[in-house]
XYZ file of C-alpha atoms in Angstrom:
604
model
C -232.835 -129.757 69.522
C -229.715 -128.294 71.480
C -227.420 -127.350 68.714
C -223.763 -127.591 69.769
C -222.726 -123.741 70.332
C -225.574 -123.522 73.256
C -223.879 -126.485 75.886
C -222.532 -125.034 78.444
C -222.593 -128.232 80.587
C -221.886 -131.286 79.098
C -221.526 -134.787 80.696
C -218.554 -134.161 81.900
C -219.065 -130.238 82.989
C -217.600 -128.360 80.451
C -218.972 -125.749 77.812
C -218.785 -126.481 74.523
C -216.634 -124.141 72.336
C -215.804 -123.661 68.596
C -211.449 -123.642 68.461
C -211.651 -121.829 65.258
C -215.014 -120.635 63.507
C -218.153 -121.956 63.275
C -217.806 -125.335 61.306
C -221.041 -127.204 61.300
C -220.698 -129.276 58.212
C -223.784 -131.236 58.645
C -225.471 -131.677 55.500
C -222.073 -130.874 53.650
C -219.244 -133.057 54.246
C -220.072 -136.877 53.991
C -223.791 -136.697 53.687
C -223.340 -139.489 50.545
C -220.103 -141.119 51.896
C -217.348 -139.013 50.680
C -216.269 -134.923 50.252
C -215.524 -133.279 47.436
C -211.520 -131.976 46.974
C -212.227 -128.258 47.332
C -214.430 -128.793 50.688
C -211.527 -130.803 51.853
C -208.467 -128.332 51.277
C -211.104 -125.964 52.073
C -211.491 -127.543 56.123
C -207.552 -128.787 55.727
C -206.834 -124.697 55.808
C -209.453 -123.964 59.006
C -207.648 -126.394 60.793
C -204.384 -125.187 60.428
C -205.808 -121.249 60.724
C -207.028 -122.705 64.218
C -203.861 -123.815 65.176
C -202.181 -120.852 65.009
C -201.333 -120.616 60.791
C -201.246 -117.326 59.147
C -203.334 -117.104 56.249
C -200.108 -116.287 54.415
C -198.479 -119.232 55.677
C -200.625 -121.639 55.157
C -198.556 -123.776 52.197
C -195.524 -124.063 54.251
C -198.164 -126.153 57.100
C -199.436 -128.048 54.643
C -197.184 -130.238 53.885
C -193.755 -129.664 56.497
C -190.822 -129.766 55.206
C -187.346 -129.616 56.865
C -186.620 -127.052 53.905
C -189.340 -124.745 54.814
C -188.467 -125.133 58.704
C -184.618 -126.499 59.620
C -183.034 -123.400 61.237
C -179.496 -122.511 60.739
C -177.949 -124.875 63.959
C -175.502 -122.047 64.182
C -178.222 -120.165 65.923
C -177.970 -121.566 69.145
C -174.971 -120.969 71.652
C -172.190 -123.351 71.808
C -173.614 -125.691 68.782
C -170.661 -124.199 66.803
C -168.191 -125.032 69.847
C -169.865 -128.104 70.322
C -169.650 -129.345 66.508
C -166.461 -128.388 66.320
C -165.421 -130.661 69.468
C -167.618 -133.378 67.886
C -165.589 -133.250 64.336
C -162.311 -133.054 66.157
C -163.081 -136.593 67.885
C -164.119 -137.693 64.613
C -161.174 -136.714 62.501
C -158.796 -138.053 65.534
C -160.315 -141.617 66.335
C -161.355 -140.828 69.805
C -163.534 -142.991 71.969
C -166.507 -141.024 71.810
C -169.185 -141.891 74.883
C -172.778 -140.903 74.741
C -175.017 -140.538 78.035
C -178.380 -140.834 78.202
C -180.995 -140.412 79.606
C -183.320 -143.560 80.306
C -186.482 -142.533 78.706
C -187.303 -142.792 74.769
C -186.150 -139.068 74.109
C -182.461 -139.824 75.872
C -182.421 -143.023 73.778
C -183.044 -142.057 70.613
C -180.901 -139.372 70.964
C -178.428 -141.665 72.038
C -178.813 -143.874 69.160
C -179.023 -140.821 66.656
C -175.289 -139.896 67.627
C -174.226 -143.238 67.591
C -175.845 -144.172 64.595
C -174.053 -140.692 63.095
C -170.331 -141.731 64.387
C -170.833 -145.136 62.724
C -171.428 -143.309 59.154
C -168.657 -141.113 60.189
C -166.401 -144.175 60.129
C -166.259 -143.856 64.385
C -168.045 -146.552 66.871
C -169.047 -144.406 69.759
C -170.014 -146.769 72.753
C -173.234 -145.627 74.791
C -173.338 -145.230 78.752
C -177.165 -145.128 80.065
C -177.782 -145.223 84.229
C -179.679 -147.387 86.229
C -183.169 -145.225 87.129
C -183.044 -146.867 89.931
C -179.436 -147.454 91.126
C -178.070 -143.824 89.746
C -180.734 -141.989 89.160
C -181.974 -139.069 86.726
C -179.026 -136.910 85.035
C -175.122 -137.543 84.729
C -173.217 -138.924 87.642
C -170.261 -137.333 88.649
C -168.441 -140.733 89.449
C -169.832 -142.569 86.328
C -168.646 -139.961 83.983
C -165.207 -139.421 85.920
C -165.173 -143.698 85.555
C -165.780 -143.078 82.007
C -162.640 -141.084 81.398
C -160.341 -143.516 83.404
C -161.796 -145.971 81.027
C -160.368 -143.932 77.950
C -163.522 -141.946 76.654
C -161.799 -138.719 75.904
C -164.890 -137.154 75.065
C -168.383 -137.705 76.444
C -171.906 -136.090 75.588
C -175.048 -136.227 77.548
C -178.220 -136.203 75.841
C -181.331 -135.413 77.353
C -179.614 -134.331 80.972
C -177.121 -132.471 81.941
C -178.717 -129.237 81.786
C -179.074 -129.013 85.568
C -176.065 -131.469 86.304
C -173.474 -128.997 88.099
C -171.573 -131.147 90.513
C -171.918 -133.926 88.130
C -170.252 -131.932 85.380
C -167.454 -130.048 87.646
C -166.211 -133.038 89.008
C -165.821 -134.103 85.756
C -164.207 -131.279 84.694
C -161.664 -131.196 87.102
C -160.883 -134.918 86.007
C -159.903 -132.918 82.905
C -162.781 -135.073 81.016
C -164.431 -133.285 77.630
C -167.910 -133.237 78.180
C -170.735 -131.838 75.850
C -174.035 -131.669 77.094
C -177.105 -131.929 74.419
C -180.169 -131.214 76.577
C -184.189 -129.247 76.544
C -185.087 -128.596 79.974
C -184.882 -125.323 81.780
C -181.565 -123.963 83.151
C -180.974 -122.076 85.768
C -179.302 -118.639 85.173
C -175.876 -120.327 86.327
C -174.589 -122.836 83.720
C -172.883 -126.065 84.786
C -169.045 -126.266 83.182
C -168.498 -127.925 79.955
C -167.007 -127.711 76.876
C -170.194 -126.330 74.831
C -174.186 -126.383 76.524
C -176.536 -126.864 74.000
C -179.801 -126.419 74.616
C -182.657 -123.871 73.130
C -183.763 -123.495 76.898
C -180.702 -121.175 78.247
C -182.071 -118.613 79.500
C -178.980 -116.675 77.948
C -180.818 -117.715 74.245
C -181.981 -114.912 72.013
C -185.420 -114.646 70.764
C -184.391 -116.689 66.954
C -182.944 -119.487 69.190
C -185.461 -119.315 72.250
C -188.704 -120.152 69.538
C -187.166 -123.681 69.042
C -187.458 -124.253 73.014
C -190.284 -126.668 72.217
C -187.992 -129.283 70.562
C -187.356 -132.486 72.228
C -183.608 -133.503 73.197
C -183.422 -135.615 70.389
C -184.425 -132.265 67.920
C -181.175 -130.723 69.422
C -179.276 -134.004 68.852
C -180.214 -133.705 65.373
C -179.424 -130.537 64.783
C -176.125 -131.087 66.831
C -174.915 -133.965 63.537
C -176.577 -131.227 60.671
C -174.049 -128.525 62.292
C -170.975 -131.815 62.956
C -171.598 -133.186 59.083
C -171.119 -129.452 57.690
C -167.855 -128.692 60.064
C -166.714 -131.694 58.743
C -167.852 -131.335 54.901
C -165.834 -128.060 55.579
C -162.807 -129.903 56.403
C -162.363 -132.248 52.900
C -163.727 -134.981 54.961
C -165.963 -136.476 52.804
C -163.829 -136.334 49.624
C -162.784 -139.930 49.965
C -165.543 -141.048 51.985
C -169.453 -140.844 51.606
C -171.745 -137.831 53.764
C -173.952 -139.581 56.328
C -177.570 -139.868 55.655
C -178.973 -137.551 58.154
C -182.752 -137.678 56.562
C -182.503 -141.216 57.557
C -182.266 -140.261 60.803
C -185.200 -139.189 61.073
C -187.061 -141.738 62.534
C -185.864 -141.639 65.640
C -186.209 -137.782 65.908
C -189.663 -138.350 65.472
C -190.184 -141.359 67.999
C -188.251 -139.878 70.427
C -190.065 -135.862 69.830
C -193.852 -138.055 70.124
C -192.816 -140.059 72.753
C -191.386 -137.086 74.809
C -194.532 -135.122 74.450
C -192.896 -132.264 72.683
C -195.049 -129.929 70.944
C -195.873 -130.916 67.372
C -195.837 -127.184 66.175
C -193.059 -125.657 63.494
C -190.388 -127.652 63.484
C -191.362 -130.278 65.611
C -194.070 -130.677 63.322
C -191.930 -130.961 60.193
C -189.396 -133.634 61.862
C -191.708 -136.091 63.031
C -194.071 -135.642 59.060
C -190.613 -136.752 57.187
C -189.432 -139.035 60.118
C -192.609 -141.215 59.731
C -192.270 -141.349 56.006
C -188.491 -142.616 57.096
C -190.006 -145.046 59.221
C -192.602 -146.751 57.278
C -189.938 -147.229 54.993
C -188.265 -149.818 57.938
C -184.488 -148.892 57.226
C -183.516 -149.063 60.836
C -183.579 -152.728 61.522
C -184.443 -152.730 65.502
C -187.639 -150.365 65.020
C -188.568 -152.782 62.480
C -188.943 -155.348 64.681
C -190.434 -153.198 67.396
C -192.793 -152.197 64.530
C -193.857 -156.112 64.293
C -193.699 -156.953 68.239
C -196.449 -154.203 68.379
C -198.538 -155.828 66.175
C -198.602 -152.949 63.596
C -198.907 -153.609 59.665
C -199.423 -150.707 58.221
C -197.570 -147.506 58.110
C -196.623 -146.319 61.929
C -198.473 -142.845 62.679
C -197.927 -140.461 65.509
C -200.231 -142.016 67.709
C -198.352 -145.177 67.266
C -195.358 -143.798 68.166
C -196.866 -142.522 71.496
C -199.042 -145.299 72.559
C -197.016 -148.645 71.103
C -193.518 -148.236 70.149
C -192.741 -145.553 73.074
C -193.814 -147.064 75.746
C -191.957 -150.808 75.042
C -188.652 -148.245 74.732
C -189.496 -146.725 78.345
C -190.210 -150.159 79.746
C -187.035 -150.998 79.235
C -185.543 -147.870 81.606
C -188.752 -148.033 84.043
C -188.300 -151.383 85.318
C -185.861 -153.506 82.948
C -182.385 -153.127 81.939
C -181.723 -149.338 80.842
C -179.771 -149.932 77.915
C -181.994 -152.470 75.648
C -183.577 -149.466 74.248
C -180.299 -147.665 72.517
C -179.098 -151.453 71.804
C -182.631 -152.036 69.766
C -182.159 -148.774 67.740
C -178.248 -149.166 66.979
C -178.057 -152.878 66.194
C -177.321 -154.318 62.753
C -178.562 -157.985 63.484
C -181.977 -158.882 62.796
C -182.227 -161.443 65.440
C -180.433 -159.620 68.226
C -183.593 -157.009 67.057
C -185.987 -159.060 67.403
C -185.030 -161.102 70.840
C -184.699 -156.987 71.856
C -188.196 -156.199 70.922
C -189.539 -159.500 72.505
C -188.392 -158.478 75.455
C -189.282 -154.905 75.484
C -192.972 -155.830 74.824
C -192.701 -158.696 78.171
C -191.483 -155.729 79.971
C -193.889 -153.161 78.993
C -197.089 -156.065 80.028
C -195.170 -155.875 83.410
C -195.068 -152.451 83.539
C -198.936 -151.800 82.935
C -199.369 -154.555 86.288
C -197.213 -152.435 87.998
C -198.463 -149.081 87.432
C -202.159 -150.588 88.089
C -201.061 -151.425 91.403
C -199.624 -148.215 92.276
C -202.642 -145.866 90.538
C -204.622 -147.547 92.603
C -202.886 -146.676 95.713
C -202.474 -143.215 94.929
C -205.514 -142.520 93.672
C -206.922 -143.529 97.033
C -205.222 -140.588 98.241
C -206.647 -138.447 96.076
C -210.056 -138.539 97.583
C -208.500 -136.909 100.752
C -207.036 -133.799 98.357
C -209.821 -132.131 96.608
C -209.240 -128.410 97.967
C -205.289 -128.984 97.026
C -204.166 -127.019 93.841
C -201.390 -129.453 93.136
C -202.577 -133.337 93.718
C -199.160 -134.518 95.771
C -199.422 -138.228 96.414
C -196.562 -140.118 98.077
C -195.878 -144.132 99.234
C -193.723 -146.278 100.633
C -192.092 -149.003 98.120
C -193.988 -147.624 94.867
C -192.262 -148.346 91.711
C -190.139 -145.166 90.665
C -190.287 -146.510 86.946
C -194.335 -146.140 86.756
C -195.148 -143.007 88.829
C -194.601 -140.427 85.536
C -197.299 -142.210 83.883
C -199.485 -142.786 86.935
C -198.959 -138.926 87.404
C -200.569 -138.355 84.208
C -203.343 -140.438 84.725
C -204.189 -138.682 87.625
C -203.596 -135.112 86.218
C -205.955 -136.209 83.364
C -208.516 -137.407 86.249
C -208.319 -134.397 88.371
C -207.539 -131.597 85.716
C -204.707 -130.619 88.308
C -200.920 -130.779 87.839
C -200.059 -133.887 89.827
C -196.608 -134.861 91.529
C -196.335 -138.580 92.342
C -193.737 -139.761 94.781
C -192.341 -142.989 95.414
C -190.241 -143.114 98.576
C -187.764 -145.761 99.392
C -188.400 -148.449 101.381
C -185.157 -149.701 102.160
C -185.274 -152.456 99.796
C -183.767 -149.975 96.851
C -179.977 -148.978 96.925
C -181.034 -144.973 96.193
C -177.656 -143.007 94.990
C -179.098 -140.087 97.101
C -179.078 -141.997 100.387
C -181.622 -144.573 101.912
C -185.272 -143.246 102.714
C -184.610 -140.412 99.647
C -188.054 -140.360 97.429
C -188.027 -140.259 93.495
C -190.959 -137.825 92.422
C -192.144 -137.228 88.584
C -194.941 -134.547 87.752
C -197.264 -133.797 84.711
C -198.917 -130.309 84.586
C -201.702 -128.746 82.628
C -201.897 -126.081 80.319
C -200.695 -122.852 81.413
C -199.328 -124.117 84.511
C -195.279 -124.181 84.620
C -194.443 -126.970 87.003
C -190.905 -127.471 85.638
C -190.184 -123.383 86.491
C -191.776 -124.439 89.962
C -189.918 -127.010 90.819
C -186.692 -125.494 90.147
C -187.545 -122.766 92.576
C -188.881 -125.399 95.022
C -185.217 -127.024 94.701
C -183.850 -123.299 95.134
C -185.745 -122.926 98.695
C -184.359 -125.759 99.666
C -187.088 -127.914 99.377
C -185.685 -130.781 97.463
C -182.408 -132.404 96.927
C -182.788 -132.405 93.231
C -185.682 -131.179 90.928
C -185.846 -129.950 87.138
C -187.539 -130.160 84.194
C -189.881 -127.876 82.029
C -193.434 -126.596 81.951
C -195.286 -129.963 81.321
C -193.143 -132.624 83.276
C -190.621 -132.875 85.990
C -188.643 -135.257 88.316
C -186.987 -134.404 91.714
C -185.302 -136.380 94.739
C -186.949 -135.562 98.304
C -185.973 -136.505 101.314
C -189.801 -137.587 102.844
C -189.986 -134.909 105.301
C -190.359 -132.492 102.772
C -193.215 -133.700 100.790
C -195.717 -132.212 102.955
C -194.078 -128.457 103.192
C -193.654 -129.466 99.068
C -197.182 -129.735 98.745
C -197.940 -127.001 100.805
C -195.439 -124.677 98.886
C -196.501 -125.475 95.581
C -200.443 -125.257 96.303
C -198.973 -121.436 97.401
C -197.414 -120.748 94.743
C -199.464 -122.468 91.965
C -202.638 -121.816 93.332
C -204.131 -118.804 90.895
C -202.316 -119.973 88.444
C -204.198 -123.727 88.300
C -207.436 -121.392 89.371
C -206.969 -119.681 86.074
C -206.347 -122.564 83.941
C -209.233 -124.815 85.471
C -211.574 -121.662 85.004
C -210.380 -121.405 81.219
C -210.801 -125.055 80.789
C -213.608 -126.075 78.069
C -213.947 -128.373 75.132
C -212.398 -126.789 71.927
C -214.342 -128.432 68.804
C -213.148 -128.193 64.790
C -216.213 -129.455 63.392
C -219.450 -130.564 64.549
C -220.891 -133.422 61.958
C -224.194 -135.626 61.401
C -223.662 -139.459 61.567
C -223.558 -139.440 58.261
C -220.588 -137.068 57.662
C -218.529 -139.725 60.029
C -216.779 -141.289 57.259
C -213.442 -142.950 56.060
C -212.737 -139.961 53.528
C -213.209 -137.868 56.202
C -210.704 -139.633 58.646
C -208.227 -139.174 55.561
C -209.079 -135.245 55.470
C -208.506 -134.200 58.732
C -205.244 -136.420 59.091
C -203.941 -133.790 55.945
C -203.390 -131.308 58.586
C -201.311 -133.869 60.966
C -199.156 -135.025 62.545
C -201.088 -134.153 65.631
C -200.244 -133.961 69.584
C -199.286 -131.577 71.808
C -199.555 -128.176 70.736
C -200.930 -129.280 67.692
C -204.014 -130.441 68.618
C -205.874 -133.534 66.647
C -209.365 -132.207 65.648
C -212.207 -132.887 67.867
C -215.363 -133.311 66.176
C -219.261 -133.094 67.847
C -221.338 -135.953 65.938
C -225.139 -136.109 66.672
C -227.965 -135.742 67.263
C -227.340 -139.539 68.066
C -229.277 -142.434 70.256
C -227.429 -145.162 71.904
C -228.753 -148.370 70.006
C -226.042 -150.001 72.947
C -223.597 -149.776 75.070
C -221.496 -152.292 77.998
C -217.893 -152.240 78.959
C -215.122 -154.072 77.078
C -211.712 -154.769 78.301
C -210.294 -152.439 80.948
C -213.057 -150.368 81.690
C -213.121 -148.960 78.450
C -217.340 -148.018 77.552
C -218.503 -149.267 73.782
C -221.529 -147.859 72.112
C -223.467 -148.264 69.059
C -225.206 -144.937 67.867
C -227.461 -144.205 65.386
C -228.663 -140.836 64.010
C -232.109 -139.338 62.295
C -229.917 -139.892 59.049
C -230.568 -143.835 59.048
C -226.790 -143.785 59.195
C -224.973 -145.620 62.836
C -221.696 -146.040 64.041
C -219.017 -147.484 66.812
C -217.848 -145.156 69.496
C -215.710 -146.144 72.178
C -214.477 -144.001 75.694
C -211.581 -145.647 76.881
C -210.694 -145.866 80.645
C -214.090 -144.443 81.519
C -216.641 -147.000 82.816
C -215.883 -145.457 86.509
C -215.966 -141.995 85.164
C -219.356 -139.091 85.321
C -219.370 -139.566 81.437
C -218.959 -143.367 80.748
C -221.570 -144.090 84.331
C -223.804 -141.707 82.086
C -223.634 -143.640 79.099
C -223.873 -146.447 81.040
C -227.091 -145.887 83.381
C -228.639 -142.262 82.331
C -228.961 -141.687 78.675
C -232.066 -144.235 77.541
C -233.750 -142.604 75.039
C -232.399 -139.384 74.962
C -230.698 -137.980 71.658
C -227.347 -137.047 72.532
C -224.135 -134.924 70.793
C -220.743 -136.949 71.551
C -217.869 -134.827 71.058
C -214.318 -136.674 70.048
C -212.051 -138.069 67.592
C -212.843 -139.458 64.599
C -210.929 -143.227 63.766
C -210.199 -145.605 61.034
C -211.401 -148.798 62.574
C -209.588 -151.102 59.798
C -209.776 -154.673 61.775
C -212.660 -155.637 58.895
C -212.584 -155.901 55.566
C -213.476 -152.531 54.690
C -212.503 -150.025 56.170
C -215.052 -147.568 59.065
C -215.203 -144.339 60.701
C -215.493 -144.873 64.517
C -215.454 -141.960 67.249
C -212.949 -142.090 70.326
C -215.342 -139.898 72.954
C -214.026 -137.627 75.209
C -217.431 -135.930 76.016
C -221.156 -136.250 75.439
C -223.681 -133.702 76.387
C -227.664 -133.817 75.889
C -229.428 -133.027 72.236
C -232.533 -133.038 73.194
């Protein structure tokens, strides 16, 4: 038998590696159904060493608390300004706007602030553009409109950052403006009353380690620093504090949904903001909760796969500002028409982006000795190409920059035949950094974002000298990462070790996702009893193992892949390892383990 630390070239072409040590608990963990509580805390600890955990840190990862990890807000420049600004509107009665962005991270950090004035006895009003009509970031005119309209002060969430006409017209409107944002700067700073953002390159190293947090993290910490200015001030004497812990489940939604890395304090908001959340205080993710079809306690995965994506279904394609409306209303049935909706929208969405993956990934074929995959078309859906992007990065292991360029159908605030691009990158590839510079050169009429993701504004004789630039100035750099690429594994397991305890274990050392990895476990030697395609080309397999023991496994979205046409056609009889996540299928009436697989590679 191949034992797991000699592949070198699985199914899908990648060499098996250990993440941390060598943790082949077959024959330890499981064998009878169930672990005993020192071999748990035991692998609890090795997954958290993996990740990154000094041995004499290891009790503050356990279980993260905002105790053990909330910074000091006053760390970061212009929170103090900022605060202050915030506390003065508060104590004065002003009409307080909040702009967001159109994604999940602008809205729930939209809602967080709005949900904040209400406790603070003021009802802000929220202002969130049209993707399509006004595009990504403030707009000079909107926010000059705003003022005329009696906002005296007005703070962007989640944009802003990058936003320098925007913000100087409004400036010289004499408009207040605040701007609450995570992605990169450039070394000039647009003009406002107080920038906050861990990403200013003018940040020192205390400040600079928090660059990870999503915009709704900053938001947060943005109220902790507003609520003690104000505590300061004898303002809650007569009045009651805001509860900001109950905030917390939108700065978890919104930090899952945004793909933040779930390390430090990342990791600790979104542990307490699920607790938060499965309590169901906030009335509209209650009933996004139940349009989603979820009955148990939300998880992190939920967040990212079922309640974020009906929130960015509603600024993709649908009307911008349902998402802020669900998480700020007080009316159960205004929630749940909002959550109806939201889930019609997001079934429209997934048509959509179908139609325009398929289009671009028909380009693809044409690009294989291109570093960066840049795919481009007439009329295609600016709401869906960020997600279609990451399909295809995913596909290709390349950063990917889809482009949707107008066909003169869409009213573009840029100017007819402009293109709307959004990218996804891999790891150790800084495509936000690069297309900043690409926007410096001249390349682009607007571009930002940060190392995983951006979004720019092309006119569509530039994509092709874009493409070109990029693949010359990304090229080693995707080289390197593609050569590094391999299959990190936390455990490899025998069938019987697949088990429900288990599950529970390795969840101990969650919340998982980016930067945090979940655990990836090897299970085998295993021989498909069978295996066919369910649903949308997802592959389902019953295994079973020399153990007697069998179980479910499932690869999802790969019947036209190497590995799921191997499964398919080209493993009869052979004993295999399959290398994934482990699952609590809980559809029956008792619970099972199941395996998600993400790679297979020969036993035998």
């Amino acid at each position: 038998m191949i034992p797991v630390t000699a592949i070198t070239h699985s199914l899908s072409g990648l060499a098996w590696r250990w993440r941390g040590g060598n943790m082949d608990l077959s024959g330890r963990f499981g064998r009878a159904g169930g672990g005993d509580d020192g071999l748990s805390n035991d692998l609890v600890d090795q997954l958290l060493l993996s990740r990154g955990v000094p041995h004499d840190d290891l009790e503050r990862h356990r279980r993260p608390t905002l105790r053990d990890f909330l910074p000091d807000p006053a760390i970061f420049r212009d929170m103090e300004v900022a605060a202050r600004r915030l506390a003065e509107g508060v104590v004065r009665g002003e009409r307080i706007t909040v702009y967001g962005d159109y994604d999940v991270d602008g809205a729930t950090s939209a809602a967080l602030l709005l949900r904040l004035l209400r406790a603070l006895g003021v009802e802000g009003q929220a202002y969130i553009p049209d993707r399509l009509l006004e595009g990504y970031g403030p707009s000079g005119e909107a926010l000059v409109r705003l003022g005329r309209e009696g906002s005296q002060l007005i703070v962007t969430v989640d944009c802003g950052a990058m936003a320098h006409d925007a913000l100087g017209q409004a400036a010289a409107a004499g408009i207040d403006v605040i701007v609450v944002d995570h992605h990169k700067c450039a070394p000039d700073l647009p003009p406002a009353v107080a920038l906050v953002n861990p990403n200013r390159l003018d940040e020192d190293d205390e400040a600079a380690a928090h660059g990870h947090l999503a915009a709704v993290g900053v938001a947060f910490l943005l109220a902790v620093a507003t609520v003690r200015v104000l505590r300061a001030r004898g303002w809650f004497e007569s009045r009651p504090a805001p509860d900001l812990m109950g905030l917390l489940d939108l700065v978890a939604l919104g930090t899952v949904a945004d793909v933040a890395q779930l390390k430090g304090l990342n990791r600790a908001l979104v542990a307490q903001g699920l607790k938060v959340m499965a309590k169901r205080a906030n009335i509209g993710l209650s009933a996004l909760i139940d349009a989603s079809r979820i009955t148990r306690a939300p998880t992190a995965s939920d967040m990212g796969f079922a309640l974020g994506p009906r929130i960015n279904a509603a600024g993709r394609i649908g009307d911008s500002s349902l998402g802020v409306r669900l998480l700020t209303t007080q009316d159960p049935d205004e929630a749940k028409d909002i959550a109806t909706r939201l889930s019609a929208l997001n079934d429209e969405r997934r048509a959509i982006e179908q139609a325009v993956q398929e289009a671009a990934e028909a380009q693809v074929e044409a690009q294989h000795n291109r570093a960066v995959v840049v795919v481009s078309g007439l009329g295609w859906h600016p709401g869906v190409i960020g997600i279609v992007a990451g399909r295809i990065k995913e596909k290709t292991g390349k950063p990917t920059l889809v482009i949707a360029l107008d066909d003169g159908e869409q009213a573009e605030v840029d100017g007819a035949g402009m293109g709307k691009g959004s990218g996804r990158s891999i790891p150790g590839v800084d495509l936000g950094a690069a297309i900043i510079a690409a926007r410096e050169a001249g390349l682009l009429v607007k571009g930002g974002g940060h190392a995983m993701a951006c979004g720019l504004t092309i006119a569509p004789d530039r994509v092709d000298p874009l493409a070109q630039w990029l693949d010359e100035r990304l090229g080693r750099d995707v080289a390197n990462a593609r050569a590094a690429q391999s299959l990190a594994l936390d455990l490899s397991l025998s069938p019987g070790g697949l088990t429900p305890s288990l599950v529970e274990t390795l969840e101990g050392a969650g919340p998982y996702g980016v930067g945090w990895p979940g655990p990836r476990v090897a299970v085998g030697p295993v021989r498909l009893v069978k295996c066919d395609i369910v649903g949308n080309d997802h592959v389902r397999a019953i295994v079973a193992g020399a153990d007697g023991r069998s179980f479910k496994a499932m690869a999802f979205r790969a019947a036209q892949t190497d590995l799921g046409q191997a499964l398919l056609h080209g493993c009869k009889g052979r004993q295999l390892w399959l290398a994934g996540r482990a699952r609590l299928d809980d559809w029956g009436s008792r619970p099972a383990a199941e395996l998600h697989i993400e790679d297979a590679a020969f036993a035998d």
